Coordinates of C-alpha atoms in Angstrom, one line a residue:
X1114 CA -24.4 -57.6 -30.7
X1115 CA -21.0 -57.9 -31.8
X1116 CA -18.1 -58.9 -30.4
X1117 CA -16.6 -55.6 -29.7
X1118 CA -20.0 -54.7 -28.3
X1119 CA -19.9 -57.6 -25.7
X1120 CA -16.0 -56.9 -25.0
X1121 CA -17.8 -53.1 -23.7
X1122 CA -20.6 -55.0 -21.7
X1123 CA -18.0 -57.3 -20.2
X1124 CA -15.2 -53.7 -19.1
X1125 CA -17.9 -52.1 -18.1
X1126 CA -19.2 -55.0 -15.5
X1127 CA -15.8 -56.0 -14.4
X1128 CA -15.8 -52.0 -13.2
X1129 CA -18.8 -52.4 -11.2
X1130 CA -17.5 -55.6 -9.5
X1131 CA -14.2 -53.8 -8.8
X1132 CA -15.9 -50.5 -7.2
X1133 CA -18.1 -52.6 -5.2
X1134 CA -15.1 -52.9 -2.8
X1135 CA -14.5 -55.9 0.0
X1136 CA -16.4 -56.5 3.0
X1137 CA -15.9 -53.9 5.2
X1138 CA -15.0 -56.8 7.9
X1139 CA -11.6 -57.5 6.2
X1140 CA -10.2 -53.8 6.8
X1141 CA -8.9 -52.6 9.6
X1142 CA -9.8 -48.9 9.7
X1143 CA -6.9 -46.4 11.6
X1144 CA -8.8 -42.8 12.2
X1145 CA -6.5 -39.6 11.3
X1146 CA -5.6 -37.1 14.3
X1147 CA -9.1 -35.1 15.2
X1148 CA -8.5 -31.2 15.0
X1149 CA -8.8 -29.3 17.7
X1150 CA -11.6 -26.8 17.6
X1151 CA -10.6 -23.3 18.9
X1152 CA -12.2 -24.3 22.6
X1153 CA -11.6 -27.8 22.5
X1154 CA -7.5 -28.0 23.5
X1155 CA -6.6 -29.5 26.8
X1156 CA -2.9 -28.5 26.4
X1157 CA -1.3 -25.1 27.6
X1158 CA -1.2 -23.0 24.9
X1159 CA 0.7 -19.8 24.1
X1160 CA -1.1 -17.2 23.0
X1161 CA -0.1 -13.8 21.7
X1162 CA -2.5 -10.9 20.0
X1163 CA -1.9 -8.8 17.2
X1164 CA -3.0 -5.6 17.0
X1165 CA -3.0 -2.7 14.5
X1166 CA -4.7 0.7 13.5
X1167 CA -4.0 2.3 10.3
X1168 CA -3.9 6.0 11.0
X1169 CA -1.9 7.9 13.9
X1170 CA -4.6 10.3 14.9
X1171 CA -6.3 9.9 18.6
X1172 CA -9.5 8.4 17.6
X1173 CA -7.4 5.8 16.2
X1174 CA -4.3 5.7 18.8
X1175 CA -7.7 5.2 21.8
X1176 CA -8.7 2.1 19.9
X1177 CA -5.0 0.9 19.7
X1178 CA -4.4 1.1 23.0
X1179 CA -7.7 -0.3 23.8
X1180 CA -7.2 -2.9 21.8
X1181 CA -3.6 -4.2 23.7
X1182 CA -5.6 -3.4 27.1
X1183 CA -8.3 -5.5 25.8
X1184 CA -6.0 -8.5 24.5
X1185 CA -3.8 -8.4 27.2
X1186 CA -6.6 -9.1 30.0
X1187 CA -8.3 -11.6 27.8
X1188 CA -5.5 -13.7 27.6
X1189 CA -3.9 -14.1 31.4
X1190 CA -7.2 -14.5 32.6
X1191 CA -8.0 -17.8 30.1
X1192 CA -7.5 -21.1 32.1
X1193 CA -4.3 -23.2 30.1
X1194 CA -3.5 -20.3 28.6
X1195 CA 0.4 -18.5 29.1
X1196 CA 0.5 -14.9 27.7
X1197 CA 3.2 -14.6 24.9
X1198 CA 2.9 -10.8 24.2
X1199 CA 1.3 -8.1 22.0
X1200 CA 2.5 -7.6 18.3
X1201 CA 1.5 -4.0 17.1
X1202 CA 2.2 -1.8 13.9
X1203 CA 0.9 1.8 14.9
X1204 CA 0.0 4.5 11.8
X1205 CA 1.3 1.7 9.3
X1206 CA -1.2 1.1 6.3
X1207 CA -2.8 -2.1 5.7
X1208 CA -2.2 -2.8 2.1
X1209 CA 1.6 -4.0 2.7
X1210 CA 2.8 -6.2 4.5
X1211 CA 6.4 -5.5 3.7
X1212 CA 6.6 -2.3 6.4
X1213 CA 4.6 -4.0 8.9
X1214 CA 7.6 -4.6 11.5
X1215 CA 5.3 -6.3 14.3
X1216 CA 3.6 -8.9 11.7
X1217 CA 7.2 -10.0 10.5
X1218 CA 8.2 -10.2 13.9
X1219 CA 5.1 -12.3 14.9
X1220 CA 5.6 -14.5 11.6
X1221 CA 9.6 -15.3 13.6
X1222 CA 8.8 -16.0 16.4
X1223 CA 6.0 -18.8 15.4
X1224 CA 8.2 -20.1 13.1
X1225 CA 10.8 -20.6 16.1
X1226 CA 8.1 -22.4 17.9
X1227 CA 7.2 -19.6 20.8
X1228 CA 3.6 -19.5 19.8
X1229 CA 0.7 -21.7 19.7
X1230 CA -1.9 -19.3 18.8
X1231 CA -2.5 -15.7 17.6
X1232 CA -5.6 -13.6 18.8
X1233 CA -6.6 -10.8 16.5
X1234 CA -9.4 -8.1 15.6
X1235 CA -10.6 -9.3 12.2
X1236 CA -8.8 -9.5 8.5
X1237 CA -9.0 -5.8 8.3
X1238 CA -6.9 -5.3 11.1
X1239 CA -4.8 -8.3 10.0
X1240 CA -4.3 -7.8 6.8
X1241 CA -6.0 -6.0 3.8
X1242 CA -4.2 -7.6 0.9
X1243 CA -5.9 -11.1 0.1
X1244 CA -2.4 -12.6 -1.0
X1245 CA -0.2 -11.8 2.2
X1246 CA -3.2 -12.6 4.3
X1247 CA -3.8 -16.5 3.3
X1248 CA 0.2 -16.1 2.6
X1249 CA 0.4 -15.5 6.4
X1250 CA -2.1 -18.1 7.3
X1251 CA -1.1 -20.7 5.1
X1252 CA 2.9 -20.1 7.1
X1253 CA 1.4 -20.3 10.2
X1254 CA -0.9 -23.6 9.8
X1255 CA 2.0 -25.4 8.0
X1256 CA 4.4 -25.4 10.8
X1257 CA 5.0 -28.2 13.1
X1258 CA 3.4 -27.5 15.2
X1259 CA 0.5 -25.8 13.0
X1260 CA -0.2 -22.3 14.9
X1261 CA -3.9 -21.0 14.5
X1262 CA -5.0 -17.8 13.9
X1263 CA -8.5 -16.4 15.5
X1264 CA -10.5 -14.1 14.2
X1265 CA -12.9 -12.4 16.7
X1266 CA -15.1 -10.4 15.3
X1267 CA -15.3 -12.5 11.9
X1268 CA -16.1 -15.5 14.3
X1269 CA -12.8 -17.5 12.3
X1270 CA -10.3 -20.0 13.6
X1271 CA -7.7 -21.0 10.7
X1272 CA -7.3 -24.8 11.7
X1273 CA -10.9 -25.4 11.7
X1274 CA -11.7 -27.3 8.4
X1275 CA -14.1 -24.9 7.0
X1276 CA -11.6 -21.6 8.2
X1277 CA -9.6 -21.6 4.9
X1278 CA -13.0 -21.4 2.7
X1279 CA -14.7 -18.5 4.5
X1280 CA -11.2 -16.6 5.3
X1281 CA -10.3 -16.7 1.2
X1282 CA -14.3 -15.0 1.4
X1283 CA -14.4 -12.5 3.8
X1284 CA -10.6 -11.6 2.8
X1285 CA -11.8 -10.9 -0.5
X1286 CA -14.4 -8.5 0.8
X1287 CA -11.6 -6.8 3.3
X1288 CA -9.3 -6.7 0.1
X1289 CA -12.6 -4.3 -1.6
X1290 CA -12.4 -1.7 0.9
X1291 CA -8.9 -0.2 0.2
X1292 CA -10.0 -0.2 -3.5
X1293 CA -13.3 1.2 -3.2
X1294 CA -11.6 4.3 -0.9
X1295 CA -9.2 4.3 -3.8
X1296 CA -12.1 4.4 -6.3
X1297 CA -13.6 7.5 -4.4
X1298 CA -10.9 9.2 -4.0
X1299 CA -9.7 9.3 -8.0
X1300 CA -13.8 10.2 -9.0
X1301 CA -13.5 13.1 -6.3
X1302 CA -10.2 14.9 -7.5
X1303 CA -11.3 13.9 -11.3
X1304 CA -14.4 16.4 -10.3
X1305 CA -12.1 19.2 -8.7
X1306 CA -9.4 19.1 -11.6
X1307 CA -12.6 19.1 -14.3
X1308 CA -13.5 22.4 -12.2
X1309 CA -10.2 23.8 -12.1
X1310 CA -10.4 23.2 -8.3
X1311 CA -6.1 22.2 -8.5
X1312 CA -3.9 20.9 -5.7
X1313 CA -1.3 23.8 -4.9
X1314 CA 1.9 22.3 -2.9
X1315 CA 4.3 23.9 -1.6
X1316 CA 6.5 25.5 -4.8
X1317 CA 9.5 27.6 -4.4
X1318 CA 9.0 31.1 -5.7
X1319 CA 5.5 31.0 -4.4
X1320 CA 3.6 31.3 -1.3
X1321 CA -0.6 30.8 -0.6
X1322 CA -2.9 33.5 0.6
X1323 CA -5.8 32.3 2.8
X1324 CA -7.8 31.2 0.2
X1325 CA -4.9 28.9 -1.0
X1326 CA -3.9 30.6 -4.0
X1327 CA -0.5 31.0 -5.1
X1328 CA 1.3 34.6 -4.4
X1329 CA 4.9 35.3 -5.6
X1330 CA 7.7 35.0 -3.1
X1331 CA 9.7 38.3 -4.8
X1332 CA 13.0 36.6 -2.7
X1333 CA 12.8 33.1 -3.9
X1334 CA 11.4 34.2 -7.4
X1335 CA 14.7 35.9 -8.1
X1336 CA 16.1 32.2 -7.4
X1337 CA 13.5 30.8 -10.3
X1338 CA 14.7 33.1 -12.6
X1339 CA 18.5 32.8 -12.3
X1340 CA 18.1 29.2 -12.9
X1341 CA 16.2 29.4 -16.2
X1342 CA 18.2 32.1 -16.9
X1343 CA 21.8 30.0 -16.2
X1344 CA 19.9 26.8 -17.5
X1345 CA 19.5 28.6 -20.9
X1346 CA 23.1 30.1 -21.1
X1347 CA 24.5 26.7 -21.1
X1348 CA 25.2 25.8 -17.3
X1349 CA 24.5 21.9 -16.2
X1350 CA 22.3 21.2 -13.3
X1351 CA 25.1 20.1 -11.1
X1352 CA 27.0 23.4 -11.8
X1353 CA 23.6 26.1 -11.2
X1354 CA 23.5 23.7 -8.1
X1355 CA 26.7 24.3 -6.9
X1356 CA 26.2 28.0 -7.5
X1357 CA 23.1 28.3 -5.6
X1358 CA 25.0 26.4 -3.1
X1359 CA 28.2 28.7 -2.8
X1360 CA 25.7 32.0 -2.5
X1361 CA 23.4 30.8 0.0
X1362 CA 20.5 30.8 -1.7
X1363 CA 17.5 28.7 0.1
X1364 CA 15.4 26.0 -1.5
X1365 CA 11.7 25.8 -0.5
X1366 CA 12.4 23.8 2.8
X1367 CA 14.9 26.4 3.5
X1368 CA 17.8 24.2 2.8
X1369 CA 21.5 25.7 1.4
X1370 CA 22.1 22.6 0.0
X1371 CA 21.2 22.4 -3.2
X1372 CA 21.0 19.6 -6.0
X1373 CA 20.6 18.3 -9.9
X1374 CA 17.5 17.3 -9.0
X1375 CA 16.0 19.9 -7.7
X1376 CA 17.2 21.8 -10.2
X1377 CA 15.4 19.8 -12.9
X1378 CA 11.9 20.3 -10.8
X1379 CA 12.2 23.8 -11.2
X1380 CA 12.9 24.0 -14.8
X1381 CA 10.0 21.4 -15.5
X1382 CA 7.0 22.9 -13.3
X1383 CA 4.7 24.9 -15.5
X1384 CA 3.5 26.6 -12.8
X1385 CA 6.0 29.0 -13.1
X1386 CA 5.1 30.5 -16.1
X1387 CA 2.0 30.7 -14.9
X1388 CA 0.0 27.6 -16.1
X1389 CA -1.0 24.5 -14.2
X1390 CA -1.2 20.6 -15.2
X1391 CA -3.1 18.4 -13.0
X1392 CA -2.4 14.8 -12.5
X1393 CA 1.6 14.7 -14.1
X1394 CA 1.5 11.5 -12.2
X1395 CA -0.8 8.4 -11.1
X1396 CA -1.0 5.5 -8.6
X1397 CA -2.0 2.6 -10.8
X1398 CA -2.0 0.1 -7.6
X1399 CA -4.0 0.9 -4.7
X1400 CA -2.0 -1.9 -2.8
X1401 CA 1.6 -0.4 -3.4
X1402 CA 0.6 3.2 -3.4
X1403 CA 3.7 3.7 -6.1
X1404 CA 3.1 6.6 -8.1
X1405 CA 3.6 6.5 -11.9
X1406 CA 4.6 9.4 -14.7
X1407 CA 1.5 9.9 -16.7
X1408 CA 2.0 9.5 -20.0
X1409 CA -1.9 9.6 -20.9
X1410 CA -3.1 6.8 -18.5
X1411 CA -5.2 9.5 -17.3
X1412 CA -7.2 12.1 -18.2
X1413 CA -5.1 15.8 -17.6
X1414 CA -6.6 19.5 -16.7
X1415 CA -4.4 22.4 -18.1
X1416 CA -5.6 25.7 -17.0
X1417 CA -3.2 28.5 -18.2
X1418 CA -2.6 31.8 -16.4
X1419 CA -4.1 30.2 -13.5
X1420 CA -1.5 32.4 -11.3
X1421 CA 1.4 35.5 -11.9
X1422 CA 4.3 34.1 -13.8
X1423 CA 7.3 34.4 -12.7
X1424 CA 9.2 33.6 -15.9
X1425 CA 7.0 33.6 -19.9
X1426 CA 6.0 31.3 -21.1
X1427 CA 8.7 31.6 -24.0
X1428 CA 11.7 31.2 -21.5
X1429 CA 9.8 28.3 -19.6
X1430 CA 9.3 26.5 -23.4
X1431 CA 12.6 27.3 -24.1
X1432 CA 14.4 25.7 -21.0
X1433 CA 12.1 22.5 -21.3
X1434 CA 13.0 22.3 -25.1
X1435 CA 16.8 22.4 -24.2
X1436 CA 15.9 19.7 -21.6
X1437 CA 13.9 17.4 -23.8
X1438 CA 16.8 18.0 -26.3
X1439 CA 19.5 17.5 -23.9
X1440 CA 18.0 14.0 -22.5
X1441 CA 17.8 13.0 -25.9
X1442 CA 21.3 13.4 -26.4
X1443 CA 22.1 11.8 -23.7
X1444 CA 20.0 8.5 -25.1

């Protein structure tokens, strides 16, 4: 063997002596704080519950009320324990934190040390976005005091050591269900719009006959075509506006106020020449619900002379031409 062979043996040895440590006699060993376990404290404790269904209907306003009922019992009859309160978000949707006014509120007043623990459902109720719901715990647990969160029916308490591992889990699996729903809901109107089964909202010049389709409104259809007509004689949207205003004529919701902009989703809706275009615009984010132009992210349905017209199809080209070309100026 050579001598940079031996120099290996002899590094490699002096690593096992190192690693085989001193006698465990010499140190003197100083055990960290234990956690408490959800049942374990002997300490008063502040608790407060947080409750919250997604819908405003009275299946779900029962179970909301049920819920605080429930919450409220549970924690004034719990020896040690003083009753903080009940944090709620009513008909607010799960997917954002941002609107939920009771979570923020709950998030303040741990962080100005009125809390100790925080009783809810389950991470659907909770939250149903994985990133604000570990965002939420991870707040809570680093404060000084850390305050715990306890999930009933997922059987999870957040300062238990194996809580953050099976929360990042089972938040994953609440984070599915919003997208699956989303999922099924595009497949299902992607079948009616491929049947020409279309959405009709409410659109001025036209009204819906008990089978949904659209009839002309002979009253407000007089309104649709002044506009194209002004639109094509060189009036701005601002000034049709202010002429619709000054004569009284009513928008859709009945309104005598009248502005650019709803000027602008007159002259662009096909409908009124008769045609219709499903899906003009998308949500590309289930968690943000933000709706997108299309701009061939999705599959479109044209179907025309779907309805009556109330202007051609020449003066409906011609006023989205002028349009097109006037934005382009503009640019």
């Amino acid at each position: 063997m050579g001598s940079s062979g031996v120099e290996a043996v002899d590094r490699k040895q002096k690593i096992r002596d190192r690693y085989k440590g001193v006698d465990a006699s010499e140190l003197e060993v100083i055990p960290a704080k234990a956690v408490e376990g959800f049942g374990e404290s002997t300490s008063v404790r502040r608790v407060a519950a947080y409750v919250r269904v997604s819908t405003d209907n009275d299946e779900q306003t029962s179970s909301y009320e049920l819920q605080k009922n429930y919450y409220t019992e549970y924690i004034k009859a719990q020896p040690g324990w003083e009753f903080v309160g009940i944090y709620d978000d009513e008909g607010i949707s799960g997917t954002s934190l941002e609107h939920r006014k009771g979570m923020q509120q709950l998030i303040e007043d741990c962080k100005a040390g009125k809390i100790d623990l925080v009783l809810t459902k389950s991470i659907a109720r909770f939250a149903r976005n994985i990133v604000d719901c570990l965002s939420v715990i991870e707040t809570l647990k680093n404060l000084d005091p850390p305050v715990g969160v306890k999930f009933e029916a997922d059987n999870i308490y957040t300062l238990d050591s194996n809580g953050r591992m099976i929360l990042t889990i089972l938040a994953s699996v609440a984070e599915e269900e919003p997208h699956s729903k989303s999922i099924i809901m595009n497949w299902s109107i992607d079948r009616r719009f491929s049947r020409g089964l279309f959405l009709t909202p409410a659109l001025l010049g036209y009204d819906q006959d008990e089978d949904g389709n659209l009839v002309v409104n002979e009253s407000e259809a007089q309104t649709v075509r002044v506009i194209y007509y002004l639109y094509l004689n060189g009036f701005s949207y601002t000034e049709i506006a202010e002429l619709l205003t000054e004569y009284g004529r009513k928008t859709k919701l009945g309104n005598t106020e009248w502005n650019p902009g709803t000027i602008v989703g007159v002259i662009a809706n096909e409908r009124h020449c008769g045609d219709v275009l499903a899906r003009k615009t998308f949500t590309p984010n289930f968690l943000t619900h933000k709706s997108k132009k299309n701009n061939n992210d999705r599959t479109q349905y044209r179907q025309r002379d779907h309805h009556e017209a109330i202007v051609s199809r020449e003066v409906y080209n011609a006023a989205n031409h002028l349009r097109a070309s006037r934005n382009y100026t503009k640019k």
